[in-house]
PDB file of C-alpha atoms in Angstrom:
ATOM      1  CA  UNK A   1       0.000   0.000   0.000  1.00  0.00           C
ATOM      2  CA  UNK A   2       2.775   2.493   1.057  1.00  0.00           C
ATOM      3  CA  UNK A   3       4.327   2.100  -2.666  1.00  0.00           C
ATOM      4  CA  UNK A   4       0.895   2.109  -4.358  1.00  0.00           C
ATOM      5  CA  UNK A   5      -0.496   5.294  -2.376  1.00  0.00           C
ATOM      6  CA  UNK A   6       1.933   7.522  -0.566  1.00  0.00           C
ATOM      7  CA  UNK A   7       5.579   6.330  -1.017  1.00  0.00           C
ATOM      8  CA  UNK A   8       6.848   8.712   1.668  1.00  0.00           C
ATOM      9  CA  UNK A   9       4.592   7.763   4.419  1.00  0.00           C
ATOM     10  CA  UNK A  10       7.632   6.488   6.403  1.00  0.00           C
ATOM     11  CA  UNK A  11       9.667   9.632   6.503  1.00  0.00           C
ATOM     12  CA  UNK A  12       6.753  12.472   6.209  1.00  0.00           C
ATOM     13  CA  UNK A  13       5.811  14.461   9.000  1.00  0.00           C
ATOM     14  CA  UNK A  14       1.608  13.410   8.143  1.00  0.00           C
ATOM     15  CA  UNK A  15       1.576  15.975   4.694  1.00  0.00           C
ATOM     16  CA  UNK A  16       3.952  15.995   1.588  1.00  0.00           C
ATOM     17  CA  UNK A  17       4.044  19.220   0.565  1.00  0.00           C
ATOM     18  CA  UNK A  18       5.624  18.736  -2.430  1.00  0.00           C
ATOM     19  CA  UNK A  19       3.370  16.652  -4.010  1.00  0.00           C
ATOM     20  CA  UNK A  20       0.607  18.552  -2.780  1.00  0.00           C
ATOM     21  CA  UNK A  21       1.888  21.400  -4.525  1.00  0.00           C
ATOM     22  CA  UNK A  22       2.172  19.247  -7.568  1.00  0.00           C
ATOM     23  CA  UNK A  23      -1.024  17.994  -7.611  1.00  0.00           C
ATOM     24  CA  UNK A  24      -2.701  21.959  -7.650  1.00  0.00           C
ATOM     25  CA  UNK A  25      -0.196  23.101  -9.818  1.00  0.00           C
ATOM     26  CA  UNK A  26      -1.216  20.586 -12.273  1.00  0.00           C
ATOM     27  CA  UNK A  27      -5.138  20.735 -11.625  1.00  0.00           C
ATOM     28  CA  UNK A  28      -4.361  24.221 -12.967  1.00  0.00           C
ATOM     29  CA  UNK A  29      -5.802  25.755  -8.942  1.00  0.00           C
ATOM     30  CA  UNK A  30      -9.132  23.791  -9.394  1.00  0.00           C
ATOM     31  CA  UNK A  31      -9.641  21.853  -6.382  1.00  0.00           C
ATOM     32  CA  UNK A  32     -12.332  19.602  -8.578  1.00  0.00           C
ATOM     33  CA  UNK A  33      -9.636  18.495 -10.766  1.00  0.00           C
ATOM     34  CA  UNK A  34      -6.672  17.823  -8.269  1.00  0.00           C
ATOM     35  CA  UNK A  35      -5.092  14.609  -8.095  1.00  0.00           C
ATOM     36  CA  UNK A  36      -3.136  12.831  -5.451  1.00  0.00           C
ATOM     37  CA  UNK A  37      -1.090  14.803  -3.598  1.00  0.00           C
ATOM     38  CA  UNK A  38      -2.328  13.493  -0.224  1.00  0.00           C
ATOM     39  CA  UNK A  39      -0.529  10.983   1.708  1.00  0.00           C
ATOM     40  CA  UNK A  40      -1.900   8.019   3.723  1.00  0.00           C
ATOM     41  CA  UNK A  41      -2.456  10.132   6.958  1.00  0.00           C
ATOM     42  CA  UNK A  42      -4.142  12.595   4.832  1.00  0.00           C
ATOM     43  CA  UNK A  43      -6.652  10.031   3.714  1.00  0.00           C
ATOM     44  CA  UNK A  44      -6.739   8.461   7.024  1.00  0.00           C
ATOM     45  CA  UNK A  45      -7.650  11.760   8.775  1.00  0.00           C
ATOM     46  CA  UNK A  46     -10.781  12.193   5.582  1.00  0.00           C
ATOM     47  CA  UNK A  47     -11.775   8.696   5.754  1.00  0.00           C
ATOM     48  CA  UNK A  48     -11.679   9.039   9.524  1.00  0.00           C
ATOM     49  CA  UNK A  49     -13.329  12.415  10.342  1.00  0.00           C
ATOM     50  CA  UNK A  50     -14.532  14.239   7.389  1.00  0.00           C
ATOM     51  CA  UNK A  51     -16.383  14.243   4.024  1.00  0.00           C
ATOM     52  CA  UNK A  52     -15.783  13.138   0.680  1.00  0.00           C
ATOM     53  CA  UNK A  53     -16.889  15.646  -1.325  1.00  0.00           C
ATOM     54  CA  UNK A  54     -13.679  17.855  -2.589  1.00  0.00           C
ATOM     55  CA  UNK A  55     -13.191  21.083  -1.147  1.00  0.00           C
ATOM     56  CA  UNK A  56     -10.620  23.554   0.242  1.00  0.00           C
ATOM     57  CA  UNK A  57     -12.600  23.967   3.795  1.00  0.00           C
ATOM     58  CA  UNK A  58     -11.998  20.141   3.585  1.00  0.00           C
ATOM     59  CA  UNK A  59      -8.319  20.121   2.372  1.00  0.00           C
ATOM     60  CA  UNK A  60      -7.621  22.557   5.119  1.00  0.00           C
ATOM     61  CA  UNK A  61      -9.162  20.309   7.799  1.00  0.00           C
ATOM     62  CA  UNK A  62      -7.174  17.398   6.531  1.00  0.00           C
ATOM     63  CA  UNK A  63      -4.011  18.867   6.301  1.00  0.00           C
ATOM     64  CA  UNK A  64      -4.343  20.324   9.942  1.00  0.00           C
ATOM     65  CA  UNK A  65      -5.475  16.429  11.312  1.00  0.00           C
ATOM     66  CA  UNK A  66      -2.896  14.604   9.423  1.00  0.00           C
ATOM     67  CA  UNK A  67      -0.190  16.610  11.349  1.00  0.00           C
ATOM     68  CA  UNK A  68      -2.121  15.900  14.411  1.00  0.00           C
ATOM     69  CA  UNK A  69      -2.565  12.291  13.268  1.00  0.00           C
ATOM     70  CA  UNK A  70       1.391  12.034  12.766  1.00  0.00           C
ATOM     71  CA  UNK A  71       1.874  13.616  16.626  1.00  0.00           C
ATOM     72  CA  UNK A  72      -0.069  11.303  18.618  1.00  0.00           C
ATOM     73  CA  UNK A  73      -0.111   7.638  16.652  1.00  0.00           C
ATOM     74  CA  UNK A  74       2.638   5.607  15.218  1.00  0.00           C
ATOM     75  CA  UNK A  75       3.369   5.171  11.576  1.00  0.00           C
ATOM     76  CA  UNK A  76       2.559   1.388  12.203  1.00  0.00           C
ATOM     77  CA  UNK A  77      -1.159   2.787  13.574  1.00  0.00           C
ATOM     78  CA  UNK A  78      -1.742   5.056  11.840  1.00  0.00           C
ATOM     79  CA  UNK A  79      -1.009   2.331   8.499  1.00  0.00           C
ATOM     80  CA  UNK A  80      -3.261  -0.062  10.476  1.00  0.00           C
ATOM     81  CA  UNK A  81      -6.203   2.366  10.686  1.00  0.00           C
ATOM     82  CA  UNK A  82      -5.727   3.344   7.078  1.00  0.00           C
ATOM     83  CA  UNK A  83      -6.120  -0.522   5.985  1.00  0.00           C
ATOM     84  CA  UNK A  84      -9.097  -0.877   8.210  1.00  0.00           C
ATOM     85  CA  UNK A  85     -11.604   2.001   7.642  1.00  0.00           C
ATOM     86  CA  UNK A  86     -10.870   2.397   3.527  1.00  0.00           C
ATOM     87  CA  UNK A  87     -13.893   1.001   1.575  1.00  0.00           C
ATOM     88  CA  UNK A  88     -12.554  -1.804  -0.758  1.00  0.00           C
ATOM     89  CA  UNK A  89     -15.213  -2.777  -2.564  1.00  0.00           C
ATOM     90  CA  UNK A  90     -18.496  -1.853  -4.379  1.00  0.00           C
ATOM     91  CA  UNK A  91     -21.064  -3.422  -1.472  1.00  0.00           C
ATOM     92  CA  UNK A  92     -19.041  -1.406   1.510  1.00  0.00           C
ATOM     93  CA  UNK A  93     -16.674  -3.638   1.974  1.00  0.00           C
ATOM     94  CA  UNK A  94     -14.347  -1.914   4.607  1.00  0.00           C
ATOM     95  CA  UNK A  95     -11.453  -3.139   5.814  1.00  0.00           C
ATOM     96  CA  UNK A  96      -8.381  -5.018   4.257  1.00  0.00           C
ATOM     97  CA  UNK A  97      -9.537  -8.011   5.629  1.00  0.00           C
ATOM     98  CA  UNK A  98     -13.363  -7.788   4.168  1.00  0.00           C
ATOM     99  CA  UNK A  99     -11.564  -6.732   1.152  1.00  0.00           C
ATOM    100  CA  UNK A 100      -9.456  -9.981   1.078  1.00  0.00           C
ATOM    101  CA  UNK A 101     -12.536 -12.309   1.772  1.00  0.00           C
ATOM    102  CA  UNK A 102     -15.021 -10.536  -0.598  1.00  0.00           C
ATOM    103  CA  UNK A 103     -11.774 -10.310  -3.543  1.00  0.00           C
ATOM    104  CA  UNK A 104     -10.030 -13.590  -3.200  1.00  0.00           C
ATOM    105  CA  UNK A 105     -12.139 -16.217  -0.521  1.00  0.00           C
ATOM    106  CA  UNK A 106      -9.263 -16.104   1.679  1.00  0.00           C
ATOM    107  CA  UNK A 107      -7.828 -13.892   4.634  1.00  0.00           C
ATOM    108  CA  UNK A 108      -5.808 -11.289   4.502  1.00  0.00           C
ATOM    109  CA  UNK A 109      -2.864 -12.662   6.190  1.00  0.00           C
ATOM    110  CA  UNK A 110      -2.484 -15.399   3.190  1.00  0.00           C
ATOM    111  CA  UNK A 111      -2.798 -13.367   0.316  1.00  0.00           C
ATOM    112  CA  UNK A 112       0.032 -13.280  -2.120  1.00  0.00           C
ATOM    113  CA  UNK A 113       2.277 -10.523  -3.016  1.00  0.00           C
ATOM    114  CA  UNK A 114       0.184 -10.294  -6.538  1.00  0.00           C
ATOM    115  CA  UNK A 115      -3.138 -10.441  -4.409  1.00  0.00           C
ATOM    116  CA  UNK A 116      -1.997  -7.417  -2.301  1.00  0.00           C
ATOM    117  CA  UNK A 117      -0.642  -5.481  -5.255  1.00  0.00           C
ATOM    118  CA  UNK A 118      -4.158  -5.988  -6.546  1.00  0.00           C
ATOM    119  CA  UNK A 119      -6.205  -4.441  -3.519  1.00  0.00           C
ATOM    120  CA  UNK A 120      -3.686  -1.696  -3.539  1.00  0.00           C
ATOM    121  CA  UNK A 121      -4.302  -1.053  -7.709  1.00  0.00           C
ATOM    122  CA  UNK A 122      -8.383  -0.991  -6.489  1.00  0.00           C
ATOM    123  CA  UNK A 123      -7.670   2.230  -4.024  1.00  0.00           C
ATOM    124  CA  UNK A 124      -8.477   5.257  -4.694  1.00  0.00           C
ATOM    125  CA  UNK A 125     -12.316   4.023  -6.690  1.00  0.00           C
ATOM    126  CA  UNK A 126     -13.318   0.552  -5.362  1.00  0.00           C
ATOM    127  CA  UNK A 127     -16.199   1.380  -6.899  1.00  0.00           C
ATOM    128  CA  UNK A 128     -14.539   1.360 -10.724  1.00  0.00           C
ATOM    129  CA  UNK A 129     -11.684  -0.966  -9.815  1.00  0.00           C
ATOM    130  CA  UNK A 130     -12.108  -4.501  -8.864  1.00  0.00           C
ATOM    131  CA  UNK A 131      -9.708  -6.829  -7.730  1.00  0.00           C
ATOM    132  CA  UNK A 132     -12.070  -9.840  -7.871  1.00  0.00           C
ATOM    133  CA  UNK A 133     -12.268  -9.520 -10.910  1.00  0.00           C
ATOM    134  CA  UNK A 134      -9.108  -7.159 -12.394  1.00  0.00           C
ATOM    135  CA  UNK A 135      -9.165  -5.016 -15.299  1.00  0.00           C
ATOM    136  CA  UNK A 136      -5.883  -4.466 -17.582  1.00  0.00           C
ATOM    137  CA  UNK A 137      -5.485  -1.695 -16.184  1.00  0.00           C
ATOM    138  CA  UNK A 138      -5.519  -2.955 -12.218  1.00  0.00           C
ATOM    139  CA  UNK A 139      -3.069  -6.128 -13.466  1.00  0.00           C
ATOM    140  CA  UNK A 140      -0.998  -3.267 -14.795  1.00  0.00           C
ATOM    141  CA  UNK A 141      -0.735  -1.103 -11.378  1.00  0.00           C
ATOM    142  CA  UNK A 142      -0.597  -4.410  -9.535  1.00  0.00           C
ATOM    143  CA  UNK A 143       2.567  -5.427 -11.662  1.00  0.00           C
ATOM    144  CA  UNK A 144       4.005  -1.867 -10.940  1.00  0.00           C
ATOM    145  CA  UNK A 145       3.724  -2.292  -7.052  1.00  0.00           C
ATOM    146  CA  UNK A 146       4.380  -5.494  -6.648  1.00  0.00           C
ATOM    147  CA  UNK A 147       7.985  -4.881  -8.951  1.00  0.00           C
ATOM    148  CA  UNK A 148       8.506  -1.675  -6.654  1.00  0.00           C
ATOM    149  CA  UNK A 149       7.429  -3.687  -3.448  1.00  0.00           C
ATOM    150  CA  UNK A 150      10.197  -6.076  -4.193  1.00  0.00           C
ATOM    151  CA  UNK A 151      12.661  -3.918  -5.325  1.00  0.00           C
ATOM    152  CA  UNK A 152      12.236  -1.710  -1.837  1.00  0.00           C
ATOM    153  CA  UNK A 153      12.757  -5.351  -0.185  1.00  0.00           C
ATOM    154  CA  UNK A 154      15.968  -5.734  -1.866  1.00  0.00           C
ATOM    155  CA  UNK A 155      17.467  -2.754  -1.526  1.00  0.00           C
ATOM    156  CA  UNK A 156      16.825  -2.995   2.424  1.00  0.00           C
ATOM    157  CA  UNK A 157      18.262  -6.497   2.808  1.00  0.00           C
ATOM    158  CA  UNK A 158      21.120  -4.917   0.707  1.00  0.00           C
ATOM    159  CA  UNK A 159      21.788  -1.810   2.957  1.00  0.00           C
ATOM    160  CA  UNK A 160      21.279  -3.849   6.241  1.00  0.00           C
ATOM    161  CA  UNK A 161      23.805  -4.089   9.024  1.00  0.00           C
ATOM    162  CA  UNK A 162      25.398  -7.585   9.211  1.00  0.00           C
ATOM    163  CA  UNK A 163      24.144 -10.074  11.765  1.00  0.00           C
ATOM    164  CA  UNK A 164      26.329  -9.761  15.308  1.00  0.00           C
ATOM    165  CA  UNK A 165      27.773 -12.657  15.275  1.00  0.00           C
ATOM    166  CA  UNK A 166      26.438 -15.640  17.721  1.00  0.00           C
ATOM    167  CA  UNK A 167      27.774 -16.274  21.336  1.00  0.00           C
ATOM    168  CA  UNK A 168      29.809 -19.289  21.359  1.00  0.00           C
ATOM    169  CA  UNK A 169      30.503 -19.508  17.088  1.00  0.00           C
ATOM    170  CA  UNK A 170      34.140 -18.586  15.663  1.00  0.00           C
ATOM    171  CA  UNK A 171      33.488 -15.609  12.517  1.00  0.00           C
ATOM    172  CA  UNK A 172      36.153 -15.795  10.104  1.00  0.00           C
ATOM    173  CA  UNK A 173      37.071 -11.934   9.469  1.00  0.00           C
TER     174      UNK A 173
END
């Protein structure tokens, strides 16, 4: 989800302001047309606490609880709300898990990396989107983030400290 919908969630401080300035700048300043531009905290705080209907009253509101958001809860928290109270599905399914059971019979815990990809390609119009049953266009995304998933994974295993070595075992230096 973090590479599908807001690939600095880890490091920003609840807002990107950057891409938010991106995403006006290319709506041309028409809040009806802006795209993106809101991180997962962002969406969290809207899904959480206020409408859906696309204002600046409402941007304003969101902005100022996603930096409250990112004060009091954990990036971990604040992920696992996000998963829980996004709609994932045209019968209000909410919920990753509901999303994994109505999408693919199964729990969330045991879908694949593909399967995930897939939910995260449905996001932001369940509605249009469907993982059950996935449109070029979602295999496409789902391809994307699942390649940029695994490339993330790499490059951490890559750039991680060595294992201390175990009490007791010789390590050749």
């Amino acid at each position: 989800m973090i590479v599908a919908e807001d690939g600095s969630f880890c490091h920003n401080r609840g807002v990107d302001l950057g891409a938010l300035r991106e995403a006006l700048q290319q709506a041309d300043e028409d809040i009806e047309e802006a795209r993106g531009g809101s991180t997962i905290t962002q969406q969290t705080a809207k899904n959480l606490f206020l409408w859906s209907g696309r204002s600046f009253v409402r941007k304003a509101l969101e902005f100022t609880l996603a930096i409250w958001i990112n004060l009091v809860l954990p990036k971990r928290r604040v992920m696992e709300i996000y998963l829980n109270i996004a709609e994932w599905g045209p019968d209000g399914q909410f919920g990753a898990e509901a999303a994994a059971r109505y999408s693919f019979g199964k729990s969330a815990r045991d879908l694949t990396a593909r399967e995930s990809a897939e939910l995260a390609a449905i996001l932001p119009n369940p509605l249009r989107r469907s993982a059950r049953a996935a449109s070029p266009l979602v295999r496409r995304l789902a391809g994307l983030y699942e390649y940029r998933a695994a490339a993330i994974r790499r490059s951490m295993t890559a750039s991680a400290p060595p294992a201390p070595p175990s009490k007791g075992k010789r390590v050749p230096l």
